[in-house]
Coordinates of C-alpha atoms and ligand atoms in Angstrom, one line a residue:
M1 CA 15.3 42.2 -8.0
F2 CA 11.9 43.7 -8.6
P3 CA 10.8 45.2 -11.0
T4 CA 13.3 43.4 -13.3
T5 CA 12.4 40.1 -11.7
R6 CA 8.7 39.3 -11.6
M7 CA 7.9 35.7 -10.5
R8 CA 4.4 36.2 -11.8
R9 CA 5.6 36.4 -15.4
L10 CA 5.7 32.6 -15.7
R11 CA 2.6 31.9 -13.8
S12 CA 0.2 32.4 -16.7
S13 CA -1.5 29.2 -17.7
K14 CA 0.4 29.4 -21.0
F15 CA 3.8 28.8 -19.3
R16 CA 2.7 26.7 -16.3
P17 CA 3.1 23.3 -17.9
L18 CA 6.6 24.2 -19.2
I19 CA 8.0 25.0 -15.8
S20 CA 6.2 22.4 -13.7
E21 CA 8.8 20.4 -11.7
T22 CA 6.6 17.5 -10.7
T23 CA 4.2 15.4 -12.6
L24 CA 1.5 12.9 -11.6
E25 CA 1.1 10.1 -14.1
V26 CA -1.0 7.0 -14.4
K27 CA 2.1 5.0 -14.3
D28 CA 2.8 6.2 -10.8
L29 CA -0.3 4.5 -9.3
I30 CA -0.8 1.3 -7.5
C31 CA -4.5 0.4 -6.8
P32 CA -5.4 -1.6 -3.6
V33 CA -7.9 -4.4 -4.1
F34 CA -9.8 -6.3 -1.5
V35 CA -10.8 -9.8 -2.3
D36 CA -13.3 -11.4 0.1
E37 CA -14.0 -15.1 0.2
T38 CA -17.2 -14.7 2.2
I39 CA -19.2 -12.6 -0.3
T40 CA -20.9 -13.2 -3.7
K41 CA -21.3 -9.6 -4.8
P42 CA -19.2 -6.4 -4.3
M43 CA -19.8 -4.9 -0.9
E44 CA -19.2 -1.2 -0.2
I45 CA -17.0 -0.4 2.7
N46 CA -18.9 1.8 5.1
S47 CA -16.1 4.1 6.2
M48 CA -14.7 4.2 2.6
P49 CA -17.6 5.4 0.4
G50 CA -17.2 4.4 -3.2
Y51 CA -14.7 1.5 -2.3
F52 CA -15.8 -2.1 -2.5
R53 CA -14.6 -5.5 -1.3
Q54 CA -14.8 -7.9 -4.3
P55 CA -15.9 -11.5 -4.4
L56 CA -13.6 -14.1 -5.9
S57 CA -15.9 -14.6 -8.8
M58 CA -15.4 -10.9 -9.9
I59 CA -11.8 -10.3 -9.0
A60 CA -10.4 -10.9 -12.4
D61 CA -12.8 -8.5 -14.0
E62 CA -12.0 -5.9 -11.4
A63 CA -8.3 -6.3 -12.1
A64 CA -8.9 -6.1 -15.8
S65 CA -10.8 -2.8 -15.4
I66 CA -7.9 -1.3 -13.4
S67 CA -5.5 -2.5 -16.1
E68 CA -7.6 -1.0 -18.9
L69 CA -7.2 2.4 -17.3
G70 CA -3.4 2.1 -17.7
I71 CA -2.7 1.6 -14.0
P72 CA 0.4 -0.6 -14.0
A73 CA -0.1 -2.5 -10.6
I74 CA -2.5 -3.6 -8.0
I75 CA -1.9 -4.6 -4.4
L76 CA -4.1 -7.4 -3.3
F77 CA -5.5 -8.0 0.2
G78 CA -7.4 -11.1 1.1
I79 CA -10.3 -11.6 3.5
P80 CA -10.5 -15.4 4.3
E81 CA -13.6 -17.3 5.2
K82 CA -11.9 -18.8 8.3
K83 CA -9.5 -17.2 10.7
D84 CA -7.5 -19.0 13.3
E85 CA -4.8 -18.3 16.0
T86 CA -1.9 -18.8 13.5
G87 CA -3.4 -17.5 10.3
S88 CA -3.1 -20.8 8.5
H89 CA -5.3 -19.7 5.7
A90 CA -2.8 -17.1 4.6
Y91 CA -0.6 -19.6 2.8
G92 CA -2.6 -22.5 1.4
D93 CA -2.6 -23.0 -2.4
N94 CA -6.4 -22.8 -2.4
D95 CA -6.8 -19.9 0.0
V96 CA -8.4 -16.6 -1.0
V97 CA -5.4 -14.6 -2.2
Q98 CA -3.8 -17.5 -4.0
K99 CA -7.0 -18.2 -5.9
A100 CA -7.4 -14.5 -6.7
I101 CA -3.9 -14.3 -8.1
R102 CA -4.5 -17.2 -10.4
A103 CA -7.8 -15.8 -11.6
I104 CA -6.3 -12.4 -12.3
K105 CA -3.2 -13.8 -14.1
N106 CA -5.4 -16.0 -16.3
K107 CA -7.4 -12.9 -17.4
V108 CA -4.9 -10.1 -17.6
G109 CA -1.6 -12.0 -17.9
E110 CA 1.5 -9.9 -17.8
D111 CA -0.2 -6.6 -18.5
L112 CA -0.7 -6.0 -14.8
V113 CA 1.8 -6.2 -11.9
V114 CA 0.2 -8.1 -9.1
I115 CA 1.6 -7.2 -5.7
T116 CA 0.4 -9.1 -2.7
D117 CA 0.2 -7.7 0.8
L118 CA 2.0 -10.2 2.9
C119 CA 0.7 -10.1 6.5
L120 CA -1.2 -12.1 9.1
D121 CA -3.7 -9.7 10.5
E122 CA -6.5 -10.5 8.1
Y123 CA -6.0 -14.2 8.8
T124 CA -5.6 -14.4 12.5
S125 CA -8.5 -14.6 14.9
H126 CA -6.8 -12.1 17.2
G127 CA -6.1 -9.7 14.3
H128 CA -2.4 -9.2 15.0
C129 CA 0.3 -9.3 12.4
G130 CA 2.3 -12.1 14.1
L131 CA 1.8 -15.2 16.3
V132 CA 0.8 -14.4 19.9
L133 CA 1.5 -15.9 23.3
G134 CA -0.8 -14.4 25.9
T135 CA -0.7 -10.8 25.0
E136 CA 2.8 -10.8 23.5
I137 CA 3.3 -10.6 19.7
L138 CA 6.1 -13.0 18.9
N139 CA 8.7 -12.0 16.4
D140 CA 11.0 -14.9 15.5
P141 CA 8.4 -17.7 15.4
T142 CA 6.4 -15.5 13.0
L143 CA 9.2 -15.3 10.4
P144 CA 8.9 -18.8 8.9
I145 CA 5.2 -18.2 8.4
Y146 CA 5.9 -15.1 6.4
G147 CA 8.3 -17.2 4.4
K148 CA 5.6 -19.7 3.6
I149 CA 3.1 -17.0 2.7
A150 CA 5.7 -15.5 0.3
V151 CA 6.4 -18.8 -1.4
S152 CA 2.6 -19.5 -1.8
H153 CA 2.0 -16.1 -3.3
A154 CA 4.9 -16.5 -5.8
R155 CA 3.8 -20.1 -6.7
A156 CA 0.3 -18.7 -7.5
G157 CA 1.8 -16.1 -9.8
A158 CA 2.3 -13.0 -7.7
D159 CA 4.9 -10.6 -9.3
I160 CA 6.0 -8.8 -6.1
V161 CA 5.4 -9.5 -2.4
A162 CA 4.9 -6.7 0.1
P163 CA 5.4 -7.6 3.7
S164 CA 3.6 -5.3 6.0
G165 CA 3.9 -6.9 9.4
M166 CA 6.8 -4.9 10.8
M167 CA 8.5 -7.9 12.4
D168 CA 12.3 -7.6 12.7
G169 CA 14.1 -9.7 10.2
M170 CA 11.0 -10.3 8.0
V171 CA 12.6 -9.1 4.7
G172 CA 15.6 -11.4 5.2
A173 CA 13.4 -14.4 6.1
I174 CA 11.2 -13.8 3.1
R175 CA 14.2 -13.3 0.7
K176 CA 15.7 -16.6 1.9
A177 CA 12.4 -18.5 1.6
L178 CA 11.9 -17.2 -2.0
D179 CA 15.4 -17.9 -3.0
D180 CA 15.3 -21.4 -1.6
N181 CA 12.3 -22.1 -3.7
D182 CA 13.7 -20.7 -7.0
F183 CA 11.9 -17.4 -6.8
Q184 CA 15.0 -15.3 -6.7
D185 CA 13.5 -13.0 -9.3
I186 CA 10.4 -12.0 -7.3
P187 CA 11.1 -8.5 -5.8
I188 CA 10.2 -7.5 -2.2
M189 CA 8.4 -4.2 -1.6
S190 CA 8.9 -3.7 2.1
Y191 CA 6.6 -1.6 4.2
A192 CA 9.8 -0.4 5.8
A193 CA 8.7 2.7 7.6
K194 CA 5.3 1.8 8.7
Y195 CA 3.9 4.0 11.5
C196 CA 1.5 3.0 14.2
S197 CA -1.2 5.2 12.7
A198 CA -4.8 6.0 13.5
F199 CA -5.2 6.7 9.8
Y200 CA -5.6 2.9 9.2
G201 CA -8.9 2.9 10.9
P202 CA -11.2 2.4 7.8
F203 CA -8.8 -0.3 6.4
R204 CA -9.5 -2.4 9.4
E205 CA -13.2 -2.4 8.5
A206 CA -12.3 -3.0 4.8
A207 CA -10.1 -6.0 5.6
C208 CA -12.0 -7.2 8.7
S209 CA -8.7 -7.0 10.5
G210 CA -9.4 -5.2 13.8
F211 CA -7.6 -6.7 16.7
T212 CA -9.1 -8.3 19.8
F213 CA -6.6 -6.9 22.3
G214 CA -3.9 -4.3 22.6
D215 CA -2.8 -2.3 19.6
R216 CA 0.1 -2.4 17.1
S217 CA 2.4 -0.2 18.9
T218 CA 4.9 -2.9 19.9
Y219 CA 5.7 -3.5 16.2
Q220 CA 4.7 -0.4 14.2
M221 CA 6.6 2.8 14.6
D222 CA 6.1 5.8 16.9
P223 CA 4.9 8.8 14.8
A224 CA 7.4 11.0 16.7
N225 CA 10.4 9.3 15.2
T226 CA 12.5 10.0 12.1
N227 CA 15.9 8.5 12.8
E228 CA 14.2 5.2 13.5
A229 CA 12.6 5.2 10.1
L230 CA 16.0 5.6 8.5
R231 CA 17.3 2.7 10.4
E232 CA 14.3 0.5 9.5
V233 CA 14.8 1.3 5.9
E234 CA 18.6 0.7 6.0
L235 CA 18.0 -2.7 7.6
D236 CA 15.4 -3.7 5.1
I237 CA 17.7 -2.8 2.2
E238 CA 20.5 -4.9 3.8
E239 CA 18.1 -7.8 4.1
G240 CA 17.2 -7.6 0.4
A241 CA 14.3 -5.2 0.0
D242 CA 14.0 -4.0 -3.6
I243 CA 11.4 -1.3 -3.1
I244 CA 10.8 0.5 0.2
M245 CA 7.6 2.0 1.4
V246 CA 6.6 4.8 3.8
K247 CA 3.1 4.6 5.3
P248 CA 0.9 6.7 5.7
A249 CA 1.8 9.3 3.1
L250 CA 0.7 12.9 3.6
P251 CA 1.4 13.2 7.3
Y252 CA 4.9 11.7 6.7
L253 CA 6.2 13.7 3.7
D254 CA 9.3 14.5 5.6
I255 CA 10.1 10.8 6.0
I256 CA 9.6 10.2 2.3
Y257 CA 11.8 13.1 1.5
R258 CA 14.6 12.0 3.8
I259 CA 14.5 8.4 2.8
K260 CA 14.5 9.1 -0.9
K261 CA 17.5 11.5 -0.5
K262 CA 19.5 9.2 1.7
F263 CA 19.0 5.8 0.0
M264 CA 18.0 6.7 -3.6
M265 CA 15.9 3.5 -3.7
P266 CA 12.7 3.0 -5.6
T267 CA 10.3 4.4 -3.0
A268 CA 6.6 3.9 -2.6
A269 CA 4.2 5.9 -0.4
Y270 CA 0.9 4.5 0.9
H271 CA -1.9 7.1 0.8
V272 CA -3.9 5.1 3.3
S273 CA -7.6 4.5 4.1
G274 CA -8.0 7.3 6.5
E275 CA -6.5 9.8 4.1
Y276 CA -9.1 8.6 1.6
S277 CA -12.0 8.7 4.0
M278 CA -11.1 12.2 5.2
I279 CA -11.3 13.6 1.7
K280 CA -14.5 11.7 0.9
A281 CA -16.2 12.9 4.0
A282 CA -15.3 16.6 3.5
A283 CA -16.1 16.4 -0.2
S284 CA -19.6 14.8 0.5
N285 CA -20.3 17.8 2.7
G286 CA -19.3 20.2 0.0
W287 CA -16.4 21.4 2.1
L288 CA -13.6 20.4 -0.3
D289 CA -13.3 19.9 -4.0
E290 CA -12.5 16.2 -4.2
K291 CA -10.7 16.1 -7.5
K292 CA -8.5 19.1 -6.8
V293 CA -7.6 17.9 -3.3
V294 CA -6.7 14.5 -4.5
Q295 CA -4.6 15.9 -7.3
E296 CA -2.8 18.2 -4.8
S297 CA -2.3 15.5 -2.2
L298 CA -0.8 13.0 -4.7
I299 CA 1.5 15.7 -6.4
S300 CA 2.7 16.6 -2.9
I301 CA 3.6 12.9 -2.3
K302 CA 5.5 12.8 -5.6
R303 CA 7.2 16.1 -4.9
A304 CA 8.5 14.7 -1.5
G305 CA 10.2 12.0 -3.5
A306 CA 7.9 9.0 -3.9
D307 CA 8.2 7.1 -7.2
M308 CA 4.9 5.4 -6.8
I309 CA 1.8 5.9 -4.8
L310 CA -0.6 3.3 -3.4
T311 CA -3.9 5.0 -3.3
Y312 CA -7.7 4.3 -3.2
F313 CA -8.1 7.1 -5.6
A314 CA -6.0 5.3 -8.3
K315 CA -9.0 4.5 -10.6
D316 CA -10.5 8.0 -10.3
V317 CA -7.1 9.7 -11.0
A318 CA -6.4 7.4 -13.9
S319 CA -9.8 8.2 -15.5
E320 CA -9.2 11.9 -14.9
L321 CA -5.7 11.9 -16.3
K322 CA -6.9 9.9 -19.3
S323 CA -9.7 12.3 -20.1
R324 CA -7.4 15.4 -20.2
Ligands
PBG1 C1 -1.6 -4.8 7.5 C2 -1.9 -3.6 6.8 C3 -2.7 -2.5 7.2 C4 -2.7 -1.6 6.2 C5 -2.1 -2.2 5.1 N1 -1.6 -3.4 5.5 C6 -3.4 -2.3 8.5 C7 -2.6 -2.2 9.8 O1 -1.4 -2.2 9.8 O2 -3.3 -2.1 10.8 C8 -3.4 -0.3 6.2 C9 -3.8 0.3 4.9 C10 -4.7 1.5 4.9 O3 -5.1 2.0 6.0 O4 -5.1 1.9 3.9 N2 -1.9 -6.0 6.7

């Protein structure tokens, strides 16, 4: 009791590092990268100031610059030249992501873990994550296509595939397709608890993946639910997920916490596009200190239980941590 006990004794800057419970390190970061088949120079994303879509010709250099900062992994999103009803340019050996993976692997080799976002929304003309019939998003007929995409990514040299489409059974279908094609050592990072979130708004501009009808609420989760997230994660683990993801991050810290506690799996959190844009907008108005807010956001995500964070601030944070 006070005055014997004084919590402020250890709060001096001299002791702070000794007693800090959570750390943010460069090794915790995964950097999202957009590769766009339709451009020849980097294009800034309007709603994500400071973030660029990269042309195929520069993707290897971009990956190398990320790797040089000590960031251990990237997650790759492709923007194809042609979209169609079934997203057929998601799985050709000469499609945008497959070409990008080969270019990156040629340049940086094993120094960088290349994770590929595995979904259809960037590749379909309607912008949904599955096949559609009328206005219905079809589940089971979509699964073999996810399998094909996974195998094509692995064949191109991807290290991890990350399915984000929230179809039931997707992890099992992908695991089987990979195993049947001798890719049993390629891990699956599943977007297991992916909420139907308005925080993805800027991403849809970044990846040109806005949808032409409806929304994603018949496959992504209701922000009101927790138990459902636990069930989603449990099913994905049973189907063979190696890493599970919660998305978005900051508004869902309780979900990260509960999932890490219950399943003790390697857990990733996606600090999404809207979380990036909010900070950028406030900082550019001089309302928030960008560096400090980013640091605090990411440490909170780690404190909740995430082992790794996908964030558009990865390069900034890595440079900052390096310079200290
Ligand atoms: C789907 C996908 C999305 C994001 C990652 N993968 C968009 C969506 O579900 O609508 C969003 C990421 C972000 O907002 O940063 N391929």
